[in-house]
mmCIF file of N, CA and C in Angstrom:
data_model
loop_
_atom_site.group_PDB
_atom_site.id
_atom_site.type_symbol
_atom_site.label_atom_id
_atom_site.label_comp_id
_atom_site.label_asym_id
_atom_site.label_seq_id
_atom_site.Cartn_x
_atom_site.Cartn_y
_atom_site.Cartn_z
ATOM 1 N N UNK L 1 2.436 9.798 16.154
ATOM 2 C CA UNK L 1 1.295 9.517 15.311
ATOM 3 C C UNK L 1 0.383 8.498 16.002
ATOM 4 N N UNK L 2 -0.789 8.953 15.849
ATOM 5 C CA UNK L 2 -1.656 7.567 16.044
ATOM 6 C C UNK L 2 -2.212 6.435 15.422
ATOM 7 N N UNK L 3 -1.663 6.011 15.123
ATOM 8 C CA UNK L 3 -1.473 4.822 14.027
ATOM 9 C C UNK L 3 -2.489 3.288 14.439
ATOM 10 N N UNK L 4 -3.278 3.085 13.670
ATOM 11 C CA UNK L 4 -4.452 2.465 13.628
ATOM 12 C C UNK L 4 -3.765 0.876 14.477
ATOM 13 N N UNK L 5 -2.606 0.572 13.844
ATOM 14 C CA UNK L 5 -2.220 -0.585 14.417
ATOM 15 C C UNK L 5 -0.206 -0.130 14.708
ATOM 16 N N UNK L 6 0.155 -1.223 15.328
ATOM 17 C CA UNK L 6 1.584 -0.991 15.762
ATOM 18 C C UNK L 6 2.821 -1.404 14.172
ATOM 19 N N UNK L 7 3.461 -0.424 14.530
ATOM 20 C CA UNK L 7 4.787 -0.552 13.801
ATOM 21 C C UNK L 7 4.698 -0.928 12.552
ATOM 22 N N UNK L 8 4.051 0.242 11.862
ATOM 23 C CA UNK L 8 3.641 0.716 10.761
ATOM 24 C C UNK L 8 4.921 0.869 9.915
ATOM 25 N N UNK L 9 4.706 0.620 8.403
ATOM 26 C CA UNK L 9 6.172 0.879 7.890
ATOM 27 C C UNK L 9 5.511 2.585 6.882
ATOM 28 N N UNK L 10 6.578 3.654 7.198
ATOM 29 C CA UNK L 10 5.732 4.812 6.949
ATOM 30 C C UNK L 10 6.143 5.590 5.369
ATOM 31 N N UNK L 11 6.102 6.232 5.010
ATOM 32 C CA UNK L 11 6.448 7.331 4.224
ATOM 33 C C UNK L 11 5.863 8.781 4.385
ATOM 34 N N UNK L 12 6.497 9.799 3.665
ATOM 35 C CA UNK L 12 6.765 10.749 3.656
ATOM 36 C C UNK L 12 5.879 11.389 2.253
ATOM 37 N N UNK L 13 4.538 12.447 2.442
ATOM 38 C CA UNK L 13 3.643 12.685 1.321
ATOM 39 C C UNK L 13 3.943 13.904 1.099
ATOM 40 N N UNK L 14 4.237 14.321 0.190
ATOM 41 C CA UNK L 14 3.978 15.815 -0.089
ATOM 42 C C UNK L 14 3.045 16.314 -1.398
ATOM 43 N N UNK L 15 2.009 17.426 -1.058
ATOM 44 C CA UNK L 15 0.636 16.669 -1.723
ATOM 45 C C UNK L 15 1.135 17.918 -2.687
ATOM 46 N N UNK L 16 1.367 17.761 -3.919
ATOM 47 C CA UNK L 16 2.120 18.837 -5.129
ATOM 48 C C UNK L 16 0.566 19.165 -6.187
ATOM 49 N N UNK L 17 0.852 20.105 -6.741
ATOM 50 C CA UNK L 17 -0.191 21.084 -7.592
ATOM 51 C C UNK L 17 -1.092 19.886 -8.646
ATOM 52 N N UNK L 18 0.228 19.050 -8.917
ATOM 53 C CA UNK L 18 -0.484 18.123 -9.596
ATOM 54 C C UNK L 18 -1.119 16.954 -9.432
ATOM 55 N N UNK L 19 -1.193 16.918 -7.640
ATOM 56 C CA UNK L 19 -2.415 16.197 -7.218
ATOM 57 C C UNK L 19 -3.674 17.154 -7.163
ATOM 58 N N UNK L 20 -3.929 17.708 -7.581
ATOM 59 C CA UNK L 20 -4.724 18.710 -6.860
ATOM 60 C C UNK L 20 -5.523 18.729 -8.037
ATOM 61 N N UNK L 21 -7.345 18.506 -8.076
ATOM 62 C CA UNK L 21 -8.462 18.288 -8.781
ATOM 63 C C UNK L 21 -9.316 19.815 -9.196
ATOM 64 N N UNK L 22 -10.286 19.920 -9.652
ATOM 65 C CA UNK L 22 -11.292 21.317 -9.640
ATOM 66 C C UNK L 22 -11.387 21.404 -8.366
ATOM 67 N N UNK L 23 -11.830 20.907 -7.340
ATOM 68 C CA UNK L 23 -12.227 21.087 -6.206
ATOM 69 C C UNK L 23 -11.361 21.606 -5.137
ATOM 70 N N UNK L 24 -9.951 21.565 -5.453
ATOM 71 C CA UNK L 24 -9.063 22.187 -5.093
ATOM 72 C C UNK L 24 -8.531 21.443 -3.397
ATOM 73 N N UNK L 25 -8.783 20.398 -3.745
ATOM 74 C CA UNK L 25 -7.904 19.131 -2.918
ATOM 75 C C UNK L 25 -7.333 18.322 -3.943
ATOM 76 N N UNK L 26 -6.822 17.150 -2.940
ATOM 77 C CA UNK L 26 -6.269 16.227 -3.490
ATOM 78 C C UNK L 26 -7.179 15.133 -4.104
ATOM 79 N N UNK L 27 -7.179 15.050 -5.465
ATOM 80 C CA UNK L 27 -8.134 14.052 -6.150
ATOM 81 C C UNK L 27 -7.953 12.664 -5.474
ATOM 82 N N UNK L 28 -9.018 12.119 -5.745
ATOM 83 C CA UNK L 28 -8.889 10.557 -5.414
ATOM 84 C C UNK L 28 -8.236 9.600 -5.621
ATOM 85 N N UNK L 29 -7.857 9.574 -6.999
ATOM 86 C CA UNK L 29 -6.137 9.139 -7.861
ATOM 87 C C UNK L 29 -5.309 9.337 -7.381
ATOM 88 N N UNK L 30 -4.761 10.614 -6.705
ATOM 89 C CA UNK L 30 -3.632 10.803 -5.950
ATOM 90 C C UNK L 30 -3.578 10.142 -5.149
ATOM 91 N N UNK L 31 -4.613 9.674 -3.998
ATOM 92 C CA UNK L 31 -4.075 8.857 -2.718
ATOM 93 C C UNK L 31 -4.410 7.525 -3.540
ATOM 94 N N UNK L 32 -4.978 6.667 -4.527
ATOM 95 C CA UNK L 32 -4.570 6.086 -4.715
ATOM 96 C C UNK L 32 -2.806 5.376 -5.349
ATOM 97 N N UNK L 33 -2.504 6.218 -6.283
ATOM 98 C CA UNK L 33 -1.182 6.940 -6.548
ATOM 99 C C UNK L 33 -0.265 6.498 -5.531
ATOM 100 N N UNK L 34 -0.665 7.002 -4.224
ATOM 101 C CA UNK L 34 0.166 7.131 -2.915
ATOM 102 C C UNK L 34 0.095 5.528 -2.229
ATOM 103 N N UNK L 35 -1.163 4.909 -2.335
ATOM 104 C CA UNK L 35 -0.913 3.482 -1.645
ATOM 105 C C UNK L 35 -0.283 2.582 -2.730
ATOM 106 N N UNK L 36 0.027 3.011 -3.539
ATOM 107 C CA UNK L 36 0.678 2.253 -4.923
ATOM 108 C C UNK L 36 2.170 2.122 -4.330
ATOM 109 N N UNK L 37 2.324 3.663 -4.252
ATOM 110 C CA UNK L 37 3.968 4.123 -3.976
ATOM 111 C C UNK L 37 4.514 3.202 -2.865
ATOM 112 N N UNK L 38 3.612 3.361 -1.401
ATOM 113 C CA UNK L 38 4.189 2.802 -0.371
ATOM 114 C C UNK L 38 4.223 1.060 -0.751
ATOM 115 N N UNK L 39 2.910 0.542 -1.030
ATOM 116 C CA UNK L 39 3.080 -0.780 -1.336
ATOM 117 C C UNK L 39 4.210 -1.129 -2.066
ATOM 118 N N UNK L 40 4.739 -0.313 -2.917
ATOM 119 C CA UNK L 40 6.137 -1.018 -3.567
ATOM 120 C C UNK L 40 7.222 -0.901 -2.985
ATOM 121 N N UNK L 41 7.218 0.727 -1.958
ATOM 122 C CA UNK L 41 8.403 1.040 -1.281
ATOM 123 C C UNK L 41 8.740 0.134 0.011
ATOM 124 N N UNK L 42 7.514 -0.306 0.802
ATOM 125 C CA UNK L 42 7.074 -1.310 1.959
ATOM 126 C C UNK L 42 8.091 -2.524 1.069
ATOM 127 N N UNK L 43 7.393 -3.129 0.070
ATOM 128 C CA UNK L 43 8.282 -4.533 -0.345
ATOM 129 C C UNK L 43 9.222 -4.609 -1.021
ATOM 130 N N UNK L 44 9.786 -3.531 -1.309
ATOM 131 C CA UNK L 44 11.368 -2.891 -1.672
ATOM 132 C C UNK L 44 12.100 -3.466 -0.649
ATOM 133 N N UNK L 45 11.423 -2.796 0.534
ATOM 134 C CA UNK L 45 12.165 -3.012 1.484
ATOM 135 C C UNK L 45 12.559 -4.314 2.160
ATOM 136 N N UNK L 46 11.486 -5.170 2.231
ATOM 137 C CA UNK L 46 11.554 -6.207 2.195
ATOM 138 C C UNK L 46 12.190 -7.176 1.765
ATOM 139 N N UNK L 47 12.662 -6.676 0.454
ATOM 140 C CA UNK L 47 13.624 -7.376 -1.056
ATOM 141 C C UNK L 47 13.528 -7.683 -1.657
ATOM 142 N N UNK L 48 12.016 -7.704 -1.980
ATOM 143 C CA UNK L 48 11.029 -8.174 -3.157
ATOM 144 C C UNK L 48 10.724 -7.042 -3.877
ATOM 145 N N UNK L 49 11.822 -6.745 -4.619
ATOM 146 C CA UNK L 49 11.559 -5.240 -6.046
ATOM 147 C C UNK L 49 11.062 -5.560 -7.129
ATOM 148 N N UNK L 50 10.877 -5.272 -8.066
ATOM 149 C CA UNK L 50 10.683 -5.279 -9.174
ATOM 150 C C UNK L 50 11.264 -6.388 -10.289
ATOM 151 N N UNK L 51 12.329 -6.366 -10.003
ATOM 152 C CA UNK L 51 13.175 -6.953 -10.246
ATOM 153 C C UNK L 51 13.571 -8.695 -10.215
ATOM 154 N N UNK L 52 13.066 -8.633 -8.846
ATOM 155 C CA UNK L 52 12.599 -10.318 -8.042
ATOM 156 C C UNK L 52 11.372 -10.869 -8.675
ATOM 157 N N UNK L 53 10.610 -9.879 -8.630
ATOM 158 C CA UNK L 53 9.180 -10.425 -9.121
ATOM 159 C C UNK L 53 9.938 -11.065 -10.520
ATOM 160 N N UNK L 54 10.187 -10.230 -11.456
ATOM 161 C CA UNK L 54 10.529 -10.909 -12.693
ATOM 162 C C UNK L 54 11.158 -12.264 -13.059
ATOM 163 N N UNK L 55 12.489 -11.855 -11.716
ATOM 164 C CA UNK L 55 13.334 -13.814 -11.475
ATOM 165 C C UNK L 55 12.099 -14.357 -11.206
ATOM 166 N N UNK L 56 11.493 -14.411 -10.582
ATOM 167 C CA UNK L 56 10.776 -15.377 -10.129
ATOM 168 C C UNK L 56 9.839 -15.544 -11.296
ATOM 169 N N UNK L 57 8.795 -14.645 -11.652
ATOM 170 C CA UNK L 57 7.776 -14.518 -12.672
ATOM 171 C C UNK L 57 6.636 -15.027 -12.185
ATOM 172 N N UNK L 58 6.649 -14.000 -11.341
ATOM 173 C CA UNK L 58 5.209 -13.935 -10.154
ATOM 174 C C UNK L 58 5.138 -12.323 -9.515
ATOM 175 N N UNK L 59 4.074 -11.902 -9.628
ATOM 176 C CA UNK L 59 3.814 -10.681 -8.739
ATOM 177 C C UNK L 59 2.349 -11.103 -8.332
ATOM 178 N N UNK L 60 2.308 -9.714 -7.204
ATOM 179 C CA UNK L 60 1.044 -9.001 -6.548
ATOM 180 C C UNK L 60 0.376 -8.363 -7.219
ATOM 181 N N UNK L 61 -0.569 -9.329 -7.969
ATOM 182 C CA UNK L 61 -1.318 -7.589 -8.899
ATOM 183 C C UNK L 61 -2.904 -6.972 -7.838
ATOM 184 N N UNK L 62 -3.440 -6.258 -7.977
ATOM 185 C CA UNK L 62 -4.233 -5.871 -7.148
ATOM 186 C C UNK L 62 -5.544 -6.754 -8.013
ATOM 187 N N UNK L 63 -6.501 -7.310 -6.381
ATOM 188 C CA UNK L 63 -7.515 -7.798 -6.895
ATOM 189 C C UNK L 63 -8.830 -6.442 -6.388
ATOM 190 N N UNK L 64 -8.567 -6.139 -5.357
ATOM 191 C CA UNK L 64 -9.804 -5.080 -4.757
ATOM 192 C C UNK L 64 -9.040 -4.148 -3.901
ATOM 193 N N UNK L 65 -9.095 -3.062 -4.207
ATOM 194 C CA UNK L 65 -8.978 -1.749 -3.348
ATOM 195 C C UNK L 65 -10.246 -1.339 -2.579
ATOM 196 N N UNK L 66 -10.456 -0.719 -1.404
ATOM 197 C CA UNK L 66 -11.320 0.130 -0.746
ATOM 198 C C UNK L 66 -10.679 1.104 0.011
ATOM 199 N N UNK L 67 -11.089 2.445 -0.418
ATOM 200 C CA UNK L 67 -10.360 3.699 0.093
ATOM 201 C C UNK L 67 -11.718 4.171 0.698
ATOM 202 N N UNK L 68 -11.488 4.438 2.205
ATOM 203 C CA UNK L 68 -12.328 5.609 2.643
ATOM 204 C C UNK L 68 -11.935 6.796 2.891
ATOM 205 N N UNK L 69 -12.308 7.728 2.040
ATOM 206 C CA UNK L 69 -11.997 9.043 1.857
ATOM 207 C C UNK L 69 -12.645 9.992 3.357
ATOM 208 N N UNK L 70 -11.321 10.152 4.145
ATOM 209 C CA UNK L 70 -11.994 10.674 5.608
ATOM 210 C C UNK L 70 -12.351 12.287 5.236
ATOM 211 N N UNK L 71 -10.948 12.753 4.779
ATOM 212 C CA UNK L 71 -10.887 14.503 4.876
ATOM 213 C C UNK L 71 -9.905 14.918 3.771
ATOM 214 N N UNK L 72 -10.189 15.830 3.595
ATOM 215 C CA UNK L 72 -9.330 16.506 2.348
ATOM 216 C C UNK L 72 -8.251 16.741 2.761
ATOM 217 N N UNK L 73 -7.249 16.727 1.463
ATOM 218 C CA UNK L 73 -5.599 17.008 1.551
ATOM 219 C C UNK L 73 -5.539 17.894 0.761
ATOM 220 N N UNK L 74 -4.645 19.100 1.415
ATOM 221 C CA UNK L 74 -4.467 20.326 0.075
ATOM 222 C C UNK L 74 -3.201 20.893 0.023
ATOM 223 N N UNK L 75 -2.728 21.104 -1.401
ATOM 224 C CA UNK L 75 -1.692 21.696 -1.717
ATOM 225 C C UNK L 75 -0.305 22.153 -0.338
ATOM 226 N N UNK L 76 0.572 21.408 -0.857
ATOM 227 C CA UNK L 76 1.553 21.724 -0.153
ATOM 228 C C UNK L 76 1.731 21.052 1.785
ATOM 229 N N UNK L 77 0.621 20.656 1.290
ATOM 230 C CA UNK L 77 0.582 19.599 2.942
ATOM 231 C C UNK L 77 1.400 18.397 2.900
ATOM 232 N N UNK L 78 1.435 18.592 4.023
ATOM 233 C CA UNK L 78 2.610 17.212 4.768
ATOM 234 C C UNK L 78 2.265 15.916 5.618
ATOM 235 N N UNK L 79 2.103 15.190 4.689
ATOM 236 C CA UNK L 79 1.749 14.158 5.048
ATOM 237 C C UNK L 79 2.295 12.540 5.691
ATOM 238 N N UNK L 80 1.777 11.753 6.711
ATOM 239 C CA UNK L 80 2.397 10.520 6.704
ATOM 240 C C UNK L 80 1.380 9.132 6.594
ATOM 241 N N UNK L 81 2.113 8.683 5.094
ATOM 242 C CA UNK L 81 1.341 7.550 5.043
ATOM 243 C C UNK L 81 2.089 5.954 5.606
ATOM 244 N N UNK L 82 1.002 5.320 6.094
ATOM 245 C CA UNK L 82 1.658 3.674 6.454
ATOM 246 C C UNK L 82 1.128 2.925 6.287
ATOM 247 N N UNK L 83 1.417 1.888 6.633
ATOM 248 C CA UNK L 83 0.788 0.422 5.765
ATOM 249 C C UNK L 83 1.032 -0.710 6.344
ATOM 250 N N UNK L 84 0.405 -1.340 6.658
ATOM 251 C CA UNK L 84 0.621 -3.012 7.452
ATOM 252 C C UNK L 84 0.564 -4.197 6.645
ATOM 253 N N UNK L 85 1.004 -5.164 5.696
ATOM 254 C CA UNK L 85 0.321 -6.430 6.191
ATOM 255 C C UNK L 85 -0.319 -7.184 7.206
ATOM 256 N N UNK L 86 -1.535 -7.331 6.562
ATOM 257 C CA UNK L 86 -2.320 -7.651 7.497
ATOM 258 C C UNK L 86 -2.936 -9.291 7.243
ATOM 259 N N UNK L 87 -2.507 -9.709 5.946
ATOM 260 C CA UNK L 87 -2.809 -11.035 5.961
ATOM 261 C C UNK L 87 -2.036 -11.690 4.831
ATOM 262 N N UNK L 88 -1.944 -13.244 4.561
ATOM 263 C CA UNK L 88 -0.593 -13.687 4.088
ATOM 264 C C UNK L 88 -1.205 -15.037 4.136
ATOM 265 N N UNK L 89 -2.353 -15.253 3.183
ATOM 266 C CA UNK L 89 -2.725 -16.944 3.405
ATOM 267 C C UNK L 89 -1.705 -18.030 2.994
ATOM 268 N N UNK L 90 -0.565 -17.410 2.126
ATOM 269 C CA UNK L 90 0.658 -18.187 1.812
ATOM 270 C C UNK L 90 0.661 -18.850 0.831
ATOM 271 N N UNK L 91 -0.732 -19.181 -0.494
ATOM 272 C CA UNK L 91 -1.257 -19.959 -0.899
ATOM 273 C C UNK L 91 -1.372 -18.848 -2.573
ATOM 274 N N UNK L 92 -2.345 -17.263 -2.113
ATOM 275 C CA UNK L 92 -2.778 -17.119 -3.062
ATOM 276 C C UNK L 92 -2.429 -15.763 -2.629
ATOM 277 N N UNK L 93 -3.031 -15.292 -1.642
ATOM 278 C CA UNK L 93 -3.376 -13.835 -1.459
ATOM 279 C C UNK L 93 -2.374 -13.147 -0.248
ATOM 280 N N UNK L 94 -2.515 -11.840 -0.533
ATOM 281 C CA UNK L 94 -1.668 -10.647 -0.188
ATOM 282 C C UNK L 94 -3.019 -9.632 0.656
ATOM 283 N N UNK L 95 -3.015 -9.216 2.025
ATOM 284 C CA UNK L 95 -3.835 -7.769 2.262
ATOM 285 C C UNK L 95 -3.035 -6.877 2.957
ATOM 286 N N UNK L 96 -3.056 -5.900 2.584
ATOM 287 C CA UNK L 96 -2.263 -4.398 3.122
ATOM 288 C C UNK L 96 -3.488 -3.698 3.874
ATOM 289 N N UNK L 97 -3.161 -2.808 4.780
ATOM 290 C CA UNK L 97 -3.577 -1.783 4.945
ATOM 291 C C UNK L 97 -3.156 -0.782 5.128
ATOM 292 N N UNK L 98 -3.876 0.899 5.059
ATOM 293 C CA UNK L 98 -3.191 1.802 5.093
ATOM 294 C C UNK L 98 -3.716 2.715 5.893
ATOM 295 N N UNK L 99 -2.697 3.333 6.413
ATOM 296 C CA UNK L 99 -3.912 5.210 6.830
ATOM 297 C C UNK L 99 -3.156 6.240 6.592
ATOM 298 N N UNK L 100 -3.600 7.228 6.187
ATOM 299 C CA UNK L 100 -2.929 8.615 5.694
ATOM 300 C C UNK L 100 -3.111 9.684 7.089
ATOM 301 N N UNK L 101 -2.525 10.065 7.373
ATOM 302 C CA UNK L 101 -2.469 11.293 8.345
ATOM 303 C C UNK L 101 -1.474 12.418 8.279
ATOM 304 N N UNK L 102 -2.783 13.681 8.348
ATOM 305 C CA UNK L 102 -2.310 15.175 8.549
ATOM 306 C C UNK L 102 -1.360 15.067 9.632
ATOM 307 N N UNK L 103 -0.143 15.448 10.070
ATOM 308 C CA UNK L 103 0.437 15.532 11.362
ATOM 309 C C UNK L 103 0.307 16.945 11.363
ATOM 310 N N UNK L 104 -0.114 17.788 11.075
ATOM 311 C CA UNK L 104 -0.088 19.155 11.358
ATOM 312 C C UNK L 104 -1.482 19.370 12.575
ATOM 313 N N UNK L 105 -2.620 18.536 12.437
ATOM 314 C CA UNK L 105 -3.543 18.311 12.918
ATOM 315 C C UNK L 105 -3.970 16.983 13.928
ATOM 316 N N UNK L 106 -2.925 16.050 13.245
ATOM 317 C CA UNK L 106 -3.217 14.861 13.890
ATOM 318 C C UNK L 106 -4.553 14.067 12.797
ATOM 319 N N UNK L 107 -5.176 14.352 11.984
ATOM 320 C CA UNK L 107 -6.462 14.113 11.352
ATOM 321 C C UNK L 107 -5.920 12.815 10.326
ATOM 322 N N UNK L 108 -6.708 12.177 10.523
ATOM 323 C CA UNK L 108 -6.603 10.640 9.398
ATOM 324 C C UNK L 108 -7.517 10.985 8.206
ATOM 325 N N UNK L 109 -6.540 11.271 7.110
ATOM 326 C CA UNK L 109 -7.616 11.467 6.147
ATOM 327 C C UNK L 109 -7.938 10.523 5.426
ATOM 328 N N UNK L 110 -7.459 9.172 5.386
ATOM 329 C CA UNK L 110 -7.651 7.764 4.525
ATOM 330 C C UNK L 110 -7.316 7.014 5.371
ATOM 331 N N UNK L 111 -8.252 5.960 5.525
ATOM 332 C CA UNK L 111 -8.049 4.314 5.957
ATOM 333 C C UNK L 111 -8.365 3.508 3.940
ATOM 334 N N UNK L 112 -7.678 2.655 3.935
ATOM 335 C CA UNK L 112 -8.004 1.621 2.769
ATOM 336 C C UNK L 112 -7.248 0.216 2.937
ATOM 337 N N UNK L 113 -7.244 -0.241 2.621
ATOM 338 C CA UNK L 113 -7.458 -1.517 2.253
ATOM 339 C C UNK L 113 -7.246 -2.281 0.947
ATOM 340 N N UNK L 114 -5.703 -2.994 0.620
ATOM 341 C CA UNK L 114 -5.741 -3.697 -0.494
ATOM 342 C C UNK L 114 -5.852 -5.221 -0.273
ATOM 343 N N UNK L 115 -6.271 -5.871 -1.368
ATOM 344 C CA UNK L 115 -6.047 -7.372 -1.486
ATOM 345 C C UNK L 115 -5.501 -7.388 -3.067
ATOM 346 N N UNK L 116 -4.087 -8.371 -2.841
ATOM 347 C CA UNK L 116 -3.239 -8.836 -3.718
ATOM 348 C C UNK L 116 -3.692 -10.597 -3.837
ATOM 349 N N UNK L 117 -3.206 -10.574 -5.583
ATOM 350 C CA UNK L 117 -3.580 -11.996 -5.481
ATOM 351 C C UNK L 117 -2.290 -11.962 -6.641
ATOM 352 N N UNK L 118 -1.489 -13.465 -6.642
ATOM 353 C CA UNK L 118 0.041 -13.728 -6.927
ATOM 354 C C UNK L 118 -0.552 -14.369 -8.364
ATOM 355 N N UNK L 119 0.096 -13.815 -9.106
ATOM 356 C CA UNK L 119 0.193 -14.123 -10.893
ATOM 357 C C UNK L 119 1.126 -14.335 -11.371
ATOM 358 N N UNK L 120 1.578 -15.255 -12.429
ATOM 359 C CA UNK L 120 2.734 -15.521 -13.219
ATOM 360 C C UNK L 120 2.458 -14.297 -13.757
ATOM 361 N N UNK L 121 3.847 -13.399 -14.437
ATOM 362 C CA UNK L 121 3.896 -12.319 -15.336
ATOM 363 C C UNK L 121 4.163 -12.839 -16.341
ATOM 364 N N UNK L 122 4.478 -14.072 -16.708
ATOM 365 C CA UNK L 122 4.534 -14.133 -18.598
ATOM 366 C C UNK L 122 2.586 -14.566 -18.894
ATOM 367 N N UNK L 123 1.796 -14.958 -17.770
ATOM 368 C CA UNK L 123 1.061 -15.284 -18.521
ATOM 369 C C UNK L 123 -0.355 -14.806 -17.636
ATOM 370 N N UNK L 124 -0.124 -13.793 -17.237
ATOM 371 C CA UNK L 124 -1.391 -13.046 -16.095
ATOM 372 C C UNK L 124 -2.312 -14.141 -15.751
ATOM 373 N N UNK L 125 -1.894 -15.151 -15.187
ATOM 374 C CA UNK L 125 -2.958 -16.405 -14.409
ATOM 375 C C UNK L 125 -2.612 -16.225 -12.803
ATOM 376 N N UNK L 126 -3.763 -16.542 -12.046
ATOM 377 C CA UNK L 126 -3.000 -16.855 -10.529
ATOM 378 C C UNK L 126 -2.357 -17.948 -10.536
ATOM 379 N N UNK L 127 -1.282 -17.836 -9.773
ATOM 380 C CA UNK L 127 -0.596 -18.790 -9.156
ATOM 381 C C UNK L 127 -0.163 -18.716 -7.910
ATOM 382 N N UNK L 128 0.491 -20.202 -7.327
ATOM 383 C CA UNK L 128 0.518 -20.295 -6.065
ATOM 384 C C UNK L 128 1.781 -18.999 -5.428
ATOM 385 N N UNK L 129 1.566 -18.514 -4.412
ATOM 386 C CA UNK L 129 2.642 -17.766 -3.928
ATOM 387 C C UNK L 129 4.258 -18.501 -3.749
ATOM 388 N N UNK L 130 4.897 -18.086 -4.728
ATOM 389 C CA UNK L 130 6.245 -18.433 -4.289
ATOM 390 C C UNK L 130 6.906 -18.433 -2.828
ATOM 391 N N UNK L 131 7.493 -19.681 -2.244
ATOM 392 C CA UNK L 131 7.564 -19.548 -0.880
ATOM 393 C C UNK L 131 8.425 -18.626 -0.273
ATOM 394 N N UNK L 132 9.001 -17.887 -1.167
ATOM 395 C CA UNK L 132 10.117 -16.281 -0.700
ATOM 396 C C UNK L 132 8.720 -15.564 -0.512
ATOM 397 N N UNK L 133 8.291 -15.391 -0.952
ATOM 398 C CA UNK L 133 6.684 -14.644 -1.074
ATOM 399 C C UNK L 133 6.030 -14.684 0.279
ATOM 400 N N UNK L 134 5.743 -16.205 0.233
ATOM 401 C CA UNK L 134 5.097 -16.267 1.728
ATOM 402 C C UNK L 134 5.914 -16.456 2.830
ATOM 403 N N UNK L 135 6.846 -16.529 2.991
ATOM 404 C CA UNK L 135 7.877 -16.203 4.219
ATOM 405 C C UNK L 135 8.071 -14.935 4.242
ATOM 406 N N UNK L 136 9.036 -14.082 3.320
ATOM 407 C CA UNK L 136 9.089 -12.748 2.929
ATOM 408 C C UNK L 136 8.156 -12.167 4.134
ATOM 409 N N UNK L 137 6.475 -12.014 3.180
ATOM 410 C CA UNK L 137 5.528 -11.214 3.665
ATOM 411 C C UNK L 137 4.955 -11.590 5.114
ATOM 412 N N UNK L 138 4.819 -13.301 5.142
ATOM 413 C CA UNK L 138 4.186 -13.488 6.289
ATOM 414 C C UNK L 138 5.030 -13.162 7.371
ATOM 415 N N UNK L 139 6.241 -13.062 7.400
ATOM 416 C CA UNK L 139 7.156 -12.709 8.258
ATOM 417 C C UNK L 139 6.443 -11.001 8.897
ATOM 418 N N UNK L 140 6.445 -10.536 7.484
ATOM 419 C CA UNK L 140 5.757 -8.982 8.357
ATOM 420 C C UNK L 140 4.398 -8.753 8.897
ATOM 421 N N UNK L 141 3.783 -9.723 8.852
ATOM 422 C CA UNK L 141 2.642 -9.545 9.774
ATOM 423 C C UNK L 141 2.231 -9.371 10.059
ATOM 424 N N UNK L 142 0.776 -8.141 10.609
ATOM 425 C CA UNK L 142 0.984 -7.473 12.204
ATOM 426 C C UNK L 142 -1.120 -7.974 11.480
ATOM 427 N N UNK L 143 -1.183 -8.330 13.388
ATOM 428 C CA UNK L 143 -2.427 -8.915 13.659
ATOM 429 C C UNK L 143 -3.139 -7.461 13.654
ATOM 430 N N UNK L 144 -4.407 -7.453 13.287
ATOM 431 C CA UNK L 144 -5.472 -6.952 13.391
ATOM 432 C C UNK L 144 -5.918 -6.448 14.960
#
């Protein structure tokens, strides 16, 4: 794959009937849908589940998404999506990035871009990043 930056953490897309819009691709929801999936599966992995967030009572909620929609995805295609941290001020904020690619073609059909910002969950305010948080993530890294 050609992957926008190095040592991408990846997944596995398979684009099903019920992504699929009037237009007869994959709606725009779906690949959002899809950077949802990896962002949780990426910090699953990490060890920060669902679960942690709660001990702690702090998550990543999304402050701004930007998806650029390169090329259409259709039914039954095979896809690989990945995702970097790309920034980790340690303080407040979280940025991912992503790119989607056809491997049947080689074709990038999404670059996007999230920014996370760290909230208590009993009381949806920002707060400072828990320092599992910013070690955790800043540990994964990867420069621009």
């Amino acid at each position: 794959m050609d992957w926008d930056l190095p040592t991408p953490f990846v997944i596995d897309i398979e684009v099903n009937a019920t992504d699929i819009d009037g237009y007869a691709h994959a709606n725009n929801t779906a690949y959002l849908r899809w950077v949802e999936r990896i962002s949780w599966a990426h910090s699953e992995c990490l060890g920060l589940d669902l679960d942690r967030y709660r001990a702690l009572d702090r998550a990543m909620a999304v402050h701004r998404h930007e998806l650029d929609y390169l090329a259409p995805a259709f039914e039954g295609e095979r896809l690989k999506l990945a995702t970097w941290i790309v920034g980790c001020d340690g303080r407040l904020t979280l940025t991912r990035r992503f790119q989607l690619i056809r491997p049947a073609d080689g074709r990038t059909l999404l670059r996007a871009r999230t920014r996370f910002a760290c909230i208590e969950l009993s009381s949806g305010r920002p707060r400072r990043l828990p320092v599992e948080y910013a070690s955790t993530y800043g540990d994964a890294l990867v420069a621009e």
